[in-house]
Coordinates of C-alpha atoms and ligand atoms in Angstrom, one line a residue:
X81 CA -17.2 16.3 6.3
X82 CA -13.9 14.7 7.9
X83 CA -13.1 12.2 5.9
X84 CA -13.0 13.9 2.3
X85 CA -10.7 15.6 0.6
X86 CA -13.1 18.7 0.7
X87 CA -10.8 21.7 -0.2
X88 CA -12.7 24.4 1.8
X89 CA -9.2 26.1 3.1
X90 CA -6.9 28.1 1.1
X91 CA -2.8 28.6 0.8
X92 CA -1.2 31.7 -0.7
X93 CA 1.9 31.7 -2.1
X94 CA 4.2 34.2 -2.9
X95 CA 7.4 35.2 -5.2
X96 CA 8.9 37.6 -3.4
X97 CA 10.9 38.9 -6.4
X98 CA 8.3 39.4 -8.8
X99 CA 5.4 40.5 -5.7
X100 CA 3.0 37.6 -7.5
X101 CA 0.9 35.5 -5.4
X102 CA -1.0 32.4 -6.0
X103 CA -3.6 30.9 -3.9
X104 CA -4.1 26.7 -3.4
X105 CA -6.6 24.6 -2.5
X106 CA -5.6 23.2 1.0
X107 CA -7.6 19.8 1.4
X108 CA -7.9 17.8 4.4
X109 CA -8.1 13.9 4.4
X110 CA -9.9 11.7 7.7
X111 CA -6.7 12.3 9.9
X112 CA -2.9 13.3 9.2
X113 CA -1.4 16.5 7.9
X114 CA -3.2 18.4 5.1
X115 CA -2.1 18.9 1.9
X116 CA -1.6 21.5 -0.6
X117 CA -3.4 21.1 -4.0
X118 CA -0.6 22.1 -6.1
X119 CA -1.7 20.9 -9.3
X120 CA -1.9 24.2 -11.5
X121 CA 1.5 25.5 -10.1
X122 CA 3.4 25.1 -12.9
X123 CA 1.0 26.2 -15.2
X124 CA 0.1 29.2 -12.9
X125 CA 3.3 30.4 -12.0
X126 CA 6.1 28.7 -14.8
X127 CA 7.9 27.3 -11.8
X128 CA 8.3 23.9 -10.6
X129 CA 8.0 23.0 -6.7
X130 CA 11.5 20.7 -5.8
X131 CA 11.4 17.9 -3.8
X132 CA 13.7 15.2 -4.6
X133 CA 13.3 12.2 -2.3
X134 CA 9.9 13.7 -2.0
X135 CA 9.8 14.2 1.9
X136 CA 7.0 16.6 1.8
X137 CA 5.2 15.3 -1.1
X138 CA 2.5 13.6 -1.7
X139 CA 1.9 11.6 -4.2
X140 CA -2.1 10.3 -4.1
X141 CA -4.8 9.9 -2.5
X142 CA -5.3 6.5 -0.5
X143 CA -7.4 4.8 2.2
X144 CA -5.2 1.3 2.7
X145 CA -2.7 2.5 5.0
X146 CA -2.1 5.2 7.9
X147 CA 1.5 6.1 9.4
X148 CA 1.7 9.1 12.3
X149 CA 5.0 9.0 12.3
X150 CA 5.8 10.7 15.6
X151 CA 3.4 8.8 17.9
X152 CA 4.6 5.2 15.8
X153 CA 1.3 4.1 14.6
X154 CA 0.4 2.0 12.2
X155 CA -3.1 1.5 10.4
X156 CA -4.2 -0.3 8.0
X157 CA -8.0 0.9 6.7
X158 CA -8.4 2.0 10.4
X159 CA -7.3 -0.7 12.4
X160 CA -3.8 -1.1 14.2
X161 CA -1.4 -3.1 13.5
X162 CA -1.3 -4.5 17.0
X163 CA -4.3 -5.8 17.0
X164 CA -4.3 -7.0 13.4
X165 CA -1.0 -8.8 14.3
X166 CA -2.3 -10.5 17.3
X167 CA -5.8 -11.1 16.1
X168 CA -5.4 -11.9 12.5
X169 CA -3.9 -14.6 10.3
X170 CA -2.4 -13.0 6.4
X171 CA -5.2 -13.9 4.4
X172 CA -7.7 -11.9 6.7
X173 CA -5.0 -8.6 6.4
X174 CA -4.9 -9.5 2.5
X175 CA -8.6 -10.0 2.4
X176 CA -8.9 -6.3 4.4
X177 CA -6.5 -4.7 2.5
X178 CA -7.7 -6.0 -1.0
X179 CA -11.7 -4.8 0.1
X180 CA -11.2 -2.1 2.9
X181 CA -13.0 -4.7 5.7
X182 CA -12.3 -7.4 7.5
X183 CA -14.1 -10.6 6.5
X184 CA -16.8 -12.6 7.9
X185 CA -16.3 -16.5 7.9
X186 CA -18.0 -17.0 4.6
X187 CA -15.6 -14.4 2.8
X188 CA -12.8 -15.3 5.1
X189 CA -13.4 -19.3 3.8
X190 CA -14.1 -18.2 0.3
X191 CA -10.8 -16.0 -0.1
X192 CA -8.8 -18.4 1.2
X193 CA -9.9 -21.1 -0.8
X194 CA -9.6 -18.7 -3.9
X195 CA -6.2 -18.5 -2.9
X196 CA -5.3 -22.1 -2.0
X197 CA -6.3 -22.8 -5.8
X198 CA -3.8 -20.2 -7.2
X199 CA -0.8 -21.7 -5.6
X200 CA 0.5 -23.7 -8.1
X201 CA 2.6 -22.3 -11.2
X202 CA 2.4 -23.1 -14.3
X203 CA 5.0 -25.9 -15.7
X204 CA 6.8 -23.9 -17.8
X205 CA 8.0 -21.1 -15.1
X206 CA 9.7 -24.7 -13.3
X207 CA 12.2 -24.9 -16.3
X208 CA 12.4 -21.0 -16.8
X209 CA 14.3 -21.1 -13.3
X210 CA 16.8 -23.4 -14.8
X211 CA 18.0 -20.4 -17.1
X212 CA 19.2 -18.7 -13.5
X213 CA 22.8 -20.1 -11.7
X214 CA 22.2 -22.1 -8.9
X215 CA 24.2 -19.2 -7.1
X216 CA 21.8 -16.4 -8.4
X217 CA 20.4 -14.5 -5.2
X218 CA 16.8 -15.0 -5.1
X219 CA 15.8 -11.4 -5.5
X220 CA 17.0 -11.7 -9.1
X221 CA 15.5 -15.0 -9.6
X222 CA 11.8 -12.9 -8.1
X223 CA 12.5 -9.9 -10.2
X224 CA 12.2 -12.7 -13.3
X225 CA 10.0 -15.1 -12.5
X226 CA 7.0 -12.5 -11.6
X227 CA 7.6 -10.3 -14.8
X228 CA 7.9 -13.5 -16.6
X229 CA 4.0 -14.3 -15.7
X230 CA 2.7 -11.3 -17.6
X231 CA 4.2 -14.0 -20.4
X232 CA 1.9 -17.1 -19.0
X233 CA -1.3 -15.3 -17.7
X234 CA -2.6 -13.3 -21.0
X235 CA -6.3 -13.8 -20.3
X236 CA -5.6 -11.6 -17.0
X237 CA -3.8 -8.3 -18.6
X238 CA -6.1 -5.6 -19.2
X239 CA -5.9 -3.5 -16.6
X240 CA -9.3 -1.5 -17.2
X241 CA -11.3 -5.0 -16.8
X242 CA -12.1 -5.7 -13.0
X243 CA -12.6 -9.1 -13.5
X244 CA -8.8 -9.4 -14.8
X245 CA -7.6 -7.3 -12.0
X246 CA -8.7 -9.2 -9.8
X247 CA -7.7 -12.8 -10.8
X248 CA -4.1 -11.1 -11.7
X249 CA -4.3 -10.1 -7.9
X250 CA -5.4 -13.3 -6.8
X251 CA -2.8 -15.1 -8.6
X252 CA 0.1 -12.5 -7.6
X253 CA -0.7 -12.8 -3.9
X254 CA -0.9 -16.5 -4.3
X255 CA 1.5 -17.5 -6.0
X256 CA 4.4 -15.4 -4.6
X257 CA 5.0 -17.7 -1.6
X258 CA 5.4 -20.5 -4.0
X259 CA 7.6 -18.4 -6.2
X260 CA 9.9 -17.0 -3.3
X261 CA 10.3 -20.8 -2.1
X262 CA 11.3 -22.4 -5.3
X263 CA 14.1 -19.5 -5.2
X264 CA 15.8 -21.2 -2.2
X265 CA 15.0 -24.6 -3.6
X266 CA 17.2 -24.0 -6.4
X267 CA 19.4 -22.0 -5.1
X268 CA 20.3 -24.8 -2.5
X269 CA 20.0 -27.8 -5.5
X270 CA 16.4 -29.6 -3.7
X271 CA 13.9 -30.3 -5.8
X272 CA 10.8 -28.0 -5.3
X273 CA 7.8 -28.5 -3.3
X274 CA 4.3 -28.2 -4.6
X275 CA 2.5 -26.0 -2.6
X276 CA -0.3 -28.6 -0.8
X277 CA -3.9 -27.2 -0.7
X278 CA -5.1 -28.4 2.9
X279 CA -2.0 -25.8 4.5
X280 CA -2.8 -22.4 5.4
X281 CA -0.4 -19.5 3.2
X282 CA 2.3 -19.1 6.0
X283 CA 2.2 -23.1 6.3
X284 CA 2.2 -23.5 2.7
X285 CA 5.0 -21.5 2.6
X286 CA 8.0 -23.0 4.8
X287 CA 6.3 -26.8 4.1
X288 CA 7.4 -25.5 0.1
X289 CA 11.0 -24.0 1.7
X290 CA 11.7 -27.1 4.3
X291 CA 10.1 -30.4 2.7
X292 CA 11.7 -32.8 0.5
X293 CA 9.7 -35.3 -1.7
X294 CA 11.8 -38.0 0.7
X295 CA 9.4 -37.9 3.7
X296 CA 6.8 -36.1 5.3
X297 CA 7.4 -32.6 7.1
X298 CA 5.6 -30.9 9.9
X299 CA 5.7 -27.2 9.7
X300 CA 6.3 -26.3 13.3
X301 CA 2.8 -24.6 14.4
X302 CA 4.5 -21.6 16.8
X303 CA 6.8 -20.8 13.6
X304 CA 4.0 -20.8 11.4
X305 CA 2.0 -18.8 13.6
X306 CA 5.2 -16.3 14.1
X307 CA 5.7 -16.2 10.2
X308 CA 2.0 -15.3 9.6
X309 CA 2.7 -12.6 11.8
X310 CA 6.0 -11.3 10.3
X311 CA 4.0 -11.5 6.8
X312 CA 1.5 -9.1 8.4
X313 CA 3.6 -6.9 9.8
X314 CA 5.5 -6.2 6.2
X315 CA 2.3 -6.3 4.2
X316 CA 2.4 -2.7 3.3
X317 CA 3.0 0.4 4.6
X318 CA 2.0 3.6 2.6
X319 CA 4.0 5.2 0.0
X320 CA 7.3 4.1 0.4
X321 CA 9.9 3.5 -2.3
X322 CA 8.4 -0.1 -3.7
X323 CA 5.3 1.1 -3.7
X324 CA 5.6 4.3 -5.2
X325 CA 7.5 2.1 -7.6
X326 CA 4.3 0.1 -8.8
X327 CA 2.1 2.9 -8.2
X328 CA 4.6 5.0 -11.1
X329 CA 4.9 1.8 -13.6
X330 CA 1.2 1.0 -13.1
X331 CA 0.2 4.5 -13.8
X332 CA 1.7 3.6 -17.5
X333 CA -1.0 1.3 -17.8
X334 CA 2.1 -1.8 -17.4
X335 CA 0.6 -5.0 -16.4
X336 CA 0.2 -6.1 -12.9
X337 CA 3.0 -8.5 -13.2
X338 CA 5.8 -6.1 -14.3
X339 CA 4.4 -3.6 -11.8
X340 CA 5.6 -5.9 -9.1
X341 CA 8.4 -7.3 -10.4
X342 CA 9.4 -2.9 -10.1
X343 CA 8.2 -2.9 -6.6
X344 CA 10.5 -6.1 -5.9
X345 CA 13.2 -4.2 -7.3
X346 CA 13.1 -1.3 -5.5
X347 CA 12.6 -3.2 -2.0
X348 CA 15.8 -5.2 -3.2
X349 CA 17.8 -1.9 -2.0
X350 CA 19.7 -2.1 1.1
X351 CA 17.9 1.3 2.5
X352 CA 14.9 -0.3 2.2
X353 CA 13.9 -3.9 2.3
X354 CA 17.6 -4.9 1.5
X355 CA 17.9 -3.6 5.4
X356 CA 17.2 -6.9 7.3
X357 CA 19.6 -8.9 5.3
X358 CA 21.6 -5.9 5.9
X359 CA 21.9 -5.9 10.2
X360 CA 22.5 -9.4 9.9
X361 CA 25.5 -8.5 8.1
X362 CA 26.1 -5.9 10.3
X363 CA 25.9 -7.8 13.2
X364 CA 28.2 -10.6 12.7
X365 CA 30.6 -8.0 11.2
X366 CA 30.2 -6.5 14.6
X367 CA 31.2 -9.5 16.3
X368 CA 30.8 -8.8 20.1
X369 CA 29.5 -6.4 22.5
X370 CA 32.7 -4.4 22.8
X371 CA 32.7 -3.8 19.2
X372 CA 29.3 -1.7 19.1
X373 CA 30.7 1.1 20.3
X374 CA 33.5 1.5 17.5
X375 CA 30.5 0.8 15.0
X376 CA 28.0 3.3 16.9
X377 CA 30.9 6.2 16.0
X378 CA 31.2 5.4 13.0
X379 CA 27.4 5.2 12.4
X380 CA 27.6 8.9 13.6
X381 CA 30.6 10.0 11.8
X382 CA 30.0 12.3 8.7
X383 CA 32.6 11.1 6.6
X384 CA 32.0 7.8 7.2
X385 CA 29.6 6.0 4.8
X386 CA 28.5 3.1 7.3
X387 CA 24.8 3.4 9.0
X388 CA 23.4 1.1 11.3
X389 CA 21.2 -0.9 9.4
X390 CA 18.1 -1.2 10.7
X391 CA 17.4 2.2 12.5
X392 CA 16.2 5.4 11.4
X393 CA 13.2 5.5 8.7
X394 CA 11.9 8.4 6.9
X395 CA 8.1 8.5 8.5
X396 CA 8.9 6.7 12.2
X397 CA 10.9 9.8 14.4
X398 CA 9.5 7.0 17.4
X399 CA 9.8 3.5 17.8
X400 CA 8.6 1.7 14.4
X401 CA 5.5 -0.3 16.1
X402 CA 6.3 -3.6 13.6
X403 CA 9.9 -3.3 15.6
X404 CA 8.1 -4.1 18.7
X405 CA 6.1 -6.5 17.8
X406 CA 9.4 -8.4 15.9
X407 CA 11.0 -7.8 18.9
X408 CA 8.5 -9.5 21.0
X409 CA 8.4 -12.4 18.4
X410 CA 11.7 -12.5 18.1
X411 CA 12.0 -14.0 22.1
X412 CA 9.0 -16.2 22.0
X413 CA 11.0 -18.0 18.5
X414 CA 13.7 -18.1 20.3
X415 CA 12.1 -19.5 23.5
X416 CA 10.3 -22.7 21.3
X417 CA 13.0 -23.5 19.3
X418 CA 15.2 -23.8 23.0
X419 CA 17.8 -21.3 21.8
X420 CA 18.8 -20.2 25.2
X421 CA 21.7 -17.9 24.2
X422 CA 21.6 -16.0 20.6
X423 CA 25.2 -13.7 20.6
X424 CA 23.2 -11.4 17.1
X425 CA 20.6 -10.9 19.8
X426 CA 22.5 -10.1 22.6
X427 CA 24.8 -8.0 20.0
X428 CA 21.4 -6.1 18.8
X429 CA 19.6 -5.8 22.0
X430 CA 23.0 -3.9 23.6
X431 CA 23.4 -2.0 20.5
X432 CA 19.7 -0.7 20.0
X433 CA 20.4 0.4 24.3
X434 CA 23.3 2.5 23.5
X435 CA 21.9 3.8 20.4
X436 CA 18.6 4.9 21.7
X437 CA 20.8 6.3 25.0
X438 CA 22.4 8.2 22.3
X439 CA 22.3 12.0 21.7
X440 CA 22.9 11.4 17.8
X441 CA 20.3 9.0 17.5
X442 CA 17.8 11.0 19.7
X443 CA 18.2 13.7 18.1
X444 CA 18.0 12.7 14.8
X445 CA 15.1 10.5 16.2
X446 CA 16.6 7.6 14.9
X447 CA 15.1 3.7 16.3
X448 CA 15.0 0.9 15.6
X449 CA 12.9 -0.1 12.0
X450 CA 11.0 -3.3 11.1
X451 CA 14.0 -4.4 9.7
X452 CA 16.3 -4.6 13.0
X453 CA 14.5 -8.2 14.4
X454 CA 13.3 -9.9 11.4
X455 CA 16.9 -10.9 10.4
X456 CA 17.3 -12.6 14.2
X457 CA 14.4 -14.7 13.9
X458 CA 14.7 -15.2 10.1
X459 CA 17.8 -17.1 11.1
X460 CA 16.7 -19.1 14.3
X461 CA 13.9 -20.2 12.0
X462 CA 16.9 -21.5 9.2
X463 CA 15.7 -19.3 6.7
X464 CA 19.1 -18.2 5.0
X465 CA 20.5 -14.4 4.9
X466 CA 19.5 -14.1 0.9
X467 CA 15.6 -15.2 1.5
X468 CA 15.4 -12.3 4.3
X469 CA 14.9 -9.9 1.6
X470 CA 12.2 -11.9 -1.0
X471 CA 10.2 -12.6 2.4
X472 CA 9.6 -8.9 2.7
X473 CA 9.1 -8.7 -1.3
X474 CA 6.2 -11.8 -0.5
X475 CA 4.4 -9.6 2.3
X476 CA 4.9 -6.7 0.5
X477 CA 3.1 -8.2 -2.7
X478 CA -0.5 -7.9 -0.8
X479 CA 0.4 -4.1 -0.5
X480 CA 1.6 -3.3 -3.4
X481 CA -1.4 -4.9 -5.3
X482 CA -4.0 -3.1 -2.9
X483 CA -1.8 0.1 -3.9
X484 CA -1.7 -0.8 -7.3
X485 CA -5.7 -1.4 -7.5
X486 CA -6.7 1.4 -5.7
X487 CA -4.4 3.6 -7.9
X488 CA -6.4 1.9 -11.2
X489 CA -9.5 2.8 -9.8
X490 CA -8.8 6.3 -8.8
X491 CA -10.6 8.8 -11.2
X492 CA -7.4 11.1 -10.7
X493 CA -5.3 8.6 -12.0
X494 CA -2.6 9.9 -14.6
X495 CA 0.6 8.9 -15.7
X496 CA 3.5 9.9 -13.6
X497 CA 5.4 12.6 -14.9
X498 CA 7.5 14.8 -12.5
X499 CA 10.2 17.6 -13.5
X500 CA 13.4 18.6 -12.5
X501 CA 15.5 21.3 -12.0
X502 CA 18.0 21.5 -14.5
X503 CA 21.9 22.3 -14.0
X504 CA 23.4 20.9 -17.1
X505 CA 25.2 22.5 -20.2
X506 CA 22.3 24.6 -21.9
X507 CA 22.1 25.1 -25.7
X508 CA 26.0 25.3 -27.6
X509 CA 26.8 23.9 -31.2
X510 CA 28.1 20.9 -32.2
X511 CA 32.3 20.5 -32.5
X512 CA 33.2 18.3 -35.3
X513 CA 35.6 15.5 -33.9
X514 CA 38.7 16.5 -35.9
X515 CA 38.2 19.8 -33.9
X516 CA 37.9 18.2 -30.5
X517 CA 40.8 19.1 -28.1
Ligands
LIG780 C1 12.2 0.1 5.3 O1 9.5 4.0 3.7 C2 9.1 2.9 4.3 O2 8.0 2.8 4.9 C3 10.1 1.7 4.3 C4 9.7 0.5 5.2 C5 8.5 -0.2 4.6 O3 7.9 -0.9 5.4 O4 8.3 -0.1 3.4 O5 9.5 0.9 6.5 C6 10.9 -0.5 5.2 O6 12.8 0.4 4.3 C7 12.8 0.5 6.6 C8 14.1 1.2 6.6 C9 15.2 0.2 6.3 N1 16.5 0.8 6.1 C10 17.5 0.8 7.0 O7 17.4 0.3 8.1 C11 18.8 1.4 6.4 C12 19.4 2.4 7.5 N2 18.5 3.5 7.6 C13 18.9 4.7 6.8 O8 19.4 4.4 5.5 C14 17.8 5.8 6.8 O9 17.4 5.9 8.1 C15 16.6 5.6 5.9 C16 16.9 5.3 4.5 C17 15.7 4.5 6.4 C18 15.7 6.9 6.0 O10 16.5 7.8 5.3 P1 16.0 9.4 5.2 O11 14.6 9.5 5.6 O12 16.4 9.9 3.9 O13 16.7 10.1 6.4 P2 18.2 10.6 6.2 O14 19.0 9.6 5.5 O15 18.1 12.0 5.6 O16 18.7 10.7 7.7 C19 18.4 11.8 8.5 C20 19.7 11.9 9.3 C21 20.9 12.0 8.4 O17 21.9 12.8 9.1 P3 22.0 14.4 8.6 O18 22.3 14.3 7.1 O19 20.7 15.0 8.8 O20 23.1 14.9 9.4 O21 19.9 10.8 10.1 C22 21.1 10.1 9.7 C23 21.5 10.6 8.4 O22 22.9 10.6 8.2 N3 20.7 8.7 9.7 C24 21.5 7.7 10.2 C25 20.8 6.5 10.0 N4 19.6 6.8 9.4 C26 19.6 8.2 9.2 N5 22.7 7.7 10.8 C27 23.2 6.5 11.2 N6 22.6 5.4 11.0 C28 21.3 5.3 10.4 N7 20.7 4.2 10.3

């Protein structure tokens, strides 16, 4: 039946130099590209498979999220990201991603209001940010403050109990926002914002970034709405290097906590969610229209180390369908807040028509990434260049907890344990020091 990982095909392989052959298990899941069940290889044949960067490996078995990477599509338990973008608010994506459906009112209501009532941190993790500098960038300040509440939630740690797994989700996905905006609270010297229960999570969110105790603040409605949407669009996204991240330290048995604070770690890298603070750099380092093309050559220039941030990806060879739909948000930001003229946009918009114009680019099948907007609107919203980066690590926390649950429940679950192929010294005896060279 499609659908199951039924392995009712076979693959052979063979060693040419010995004349051995070995014959796999070749599964199929509901759509996408089979696999081959290699799980005996090593002890079948002595050899290891190699595959660093694993681009033709997979790691798991999952039902949260599906990429076809050369048609840019996006699922996430069946449904597109298109529609979930246009139709959904975050809690409704979280809700779906947490429990593989969407939610009727009643569940929609009750997770939200679940949510609303794990906002708030507890006391102490105010006066652990004092420990940071003031200049600290908030991806370090994240990193801490979520590993630090496997210290305050103990009641929530063992990962075999549902019931804790789930309250540790509830609180992670809940109290991120809060976490990410006390970052730039301190960072900037405000005092921080409680979040305020009567605000949906994108509202509660910038109210906790933009309000002051001083007076009261209206989150703008269309950049609340536009926010929502960039959360859903960076909730998760298969087995990219974050998640693969949690799914390795959860598969130690690590709490929840410290599983995330791995995942925000890894997406702190500039080739991965490190990317959108990364073309903003990139763009103002570009200056002006008739720089692209000096920066385009030297995107395509072997020796040169510079890439231009925010294209290419490792599953999109199209267009990345988030990058649309940023795109699209992108303008309609733009338009409400009456920014006529942007020169990043006009920089990026010229840049992403040569590039895609390009022979390089088209044939490596490089486009633009999820990453290439978000920085643009981050900014016409005032969200400074270091919160681009813990905005994608907030999303990304609903994805990486569905990811990290699924990977708990799995019944083919085991601790993650790859090989190598080894190049170094092999076995020689030890030279005293007086007879070191
Ligand atoms: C994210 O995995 C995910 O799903 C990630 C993500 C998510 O939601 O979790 O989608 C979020 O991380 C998006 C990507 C953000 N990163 C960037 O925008 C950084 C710039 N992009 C590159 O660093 C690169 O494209 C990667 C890291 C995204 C993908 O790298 P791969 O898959 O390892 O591909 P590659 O580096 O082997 O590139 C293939 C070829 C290379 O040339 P050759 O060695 O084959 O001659 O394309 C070239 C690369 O040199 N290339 C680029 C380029 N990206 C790839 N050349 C110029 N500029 C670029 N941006």
């Amino acid at each position: 039946m499609k659908g199951m990982t039924v392995a009712n095909k076979t693959v052979t392989i063979t060693d040419n130099e010995s004349g051995k052959s070995w014959t796999y298990p070749k599964m199929s899941g509901s759509t996408g590209p089979d696999v081959v069940d290699i799980r005996k290889f090593y002890a079948d044949t002595g050899m290891f498979t190699f595959d660093p960067g694993f681009t033709s490996t997979g790691s798991c078995e999952s039902k949260i999220t599906y990429i076809d990477g050369d048609k840019g599509v996006l699922l996430h338990r069946g449904y597109a990201i298109e529609e979930l973008a246009e139709n959904c608010n975050f809690e409704e994506v979280a809700y779906l991603m947490l429990n593989g459906e969407l939610p009727n009112e009643a569940q929609k209501d009750k997770f939200e209001h679940d949510l609303t009532y794990h906002t708030m941190l507890h006391e102490q993790v105010h006066s652990f940010y004092s420990g940071f500098r003031r200049d600290a960038h908030p991806m370090a300040v994240m990193c801490g403050a979520v590993g630090a509440l496997s210290a305050f939630y103990h009641d929530s740690l063992d990962i075999n109990n549902p019931e804790h797994r789930k309250i540790a989700s509830y609180r992670l996905i809940a109290k991120i926002p809060t976490i990410a905006a006390w970052a730039f609270k301190y960072s900037i010297g405000q005092p921080f914002m409680y979040p305020r229960n009567d605000l949906g999570y994108a509202e509660n969110f910038l109210h906790m970034m933009y309000a002051t105790p001083c007076e009261d603040y209206q989150v703008n409605p269309i950049l609340a709405k536009a926010m929502d949407r960039i959360l859903i669009l960076h909730a998760d996204h298969e087995q990219n290097a974050s998640t693969s991240t949690v799914r390795l330290a959860g598969s130690s048995g690590a709490n929840p906590f410290a599983c995330i604070a791995a995942g925000i770690a890894s997406l702190w890298g500039p080739a991965h969610g490190g990317a959108n603070e990364a073309v903003l750099n990139m763009l103002k380092e570009i200056g002006s229209k008739d720089k692209i093309g000096e920066f385009v050559k030297r995107a395509k220039d072997k020796n040169d180390t510079f890439r231009l941030m925010g294209f290419g990806h490792r599953v999109y060879k199209n267009y990345d369908p988030r990058a649309r739909i940023m795109s699209r948000t992108c303008h309609e930001v733009l338009v409400e807040l009456g920014i006529k003229d942007n020169a990043l946009l006009d920089i990026a918009m010229e840049l992403e028509r040569i590039a895609l114009e390009d022979d390089y680019f088209i044939q490596k099948k490089l486009y633009p990434n999820v990453d290439f907007y978000s920085g643009i609107i981050f900014q016409a919203m005032g969200i400074p260049v270091t919160m681009f980066t813990p905005l994608f690590a907030l999303a990304r926390t609903t994805g990486w907890i569905a990811q990290w649950n699924e990977m708990i429940e799995d019944p083919q679950n085991k601790i993650g344990r790859p090989r190598q192929l080894y190049t170094g010294q092999t076995v020689r005896k030890y030279v005293p020091l007086k007879k070191r060279k």
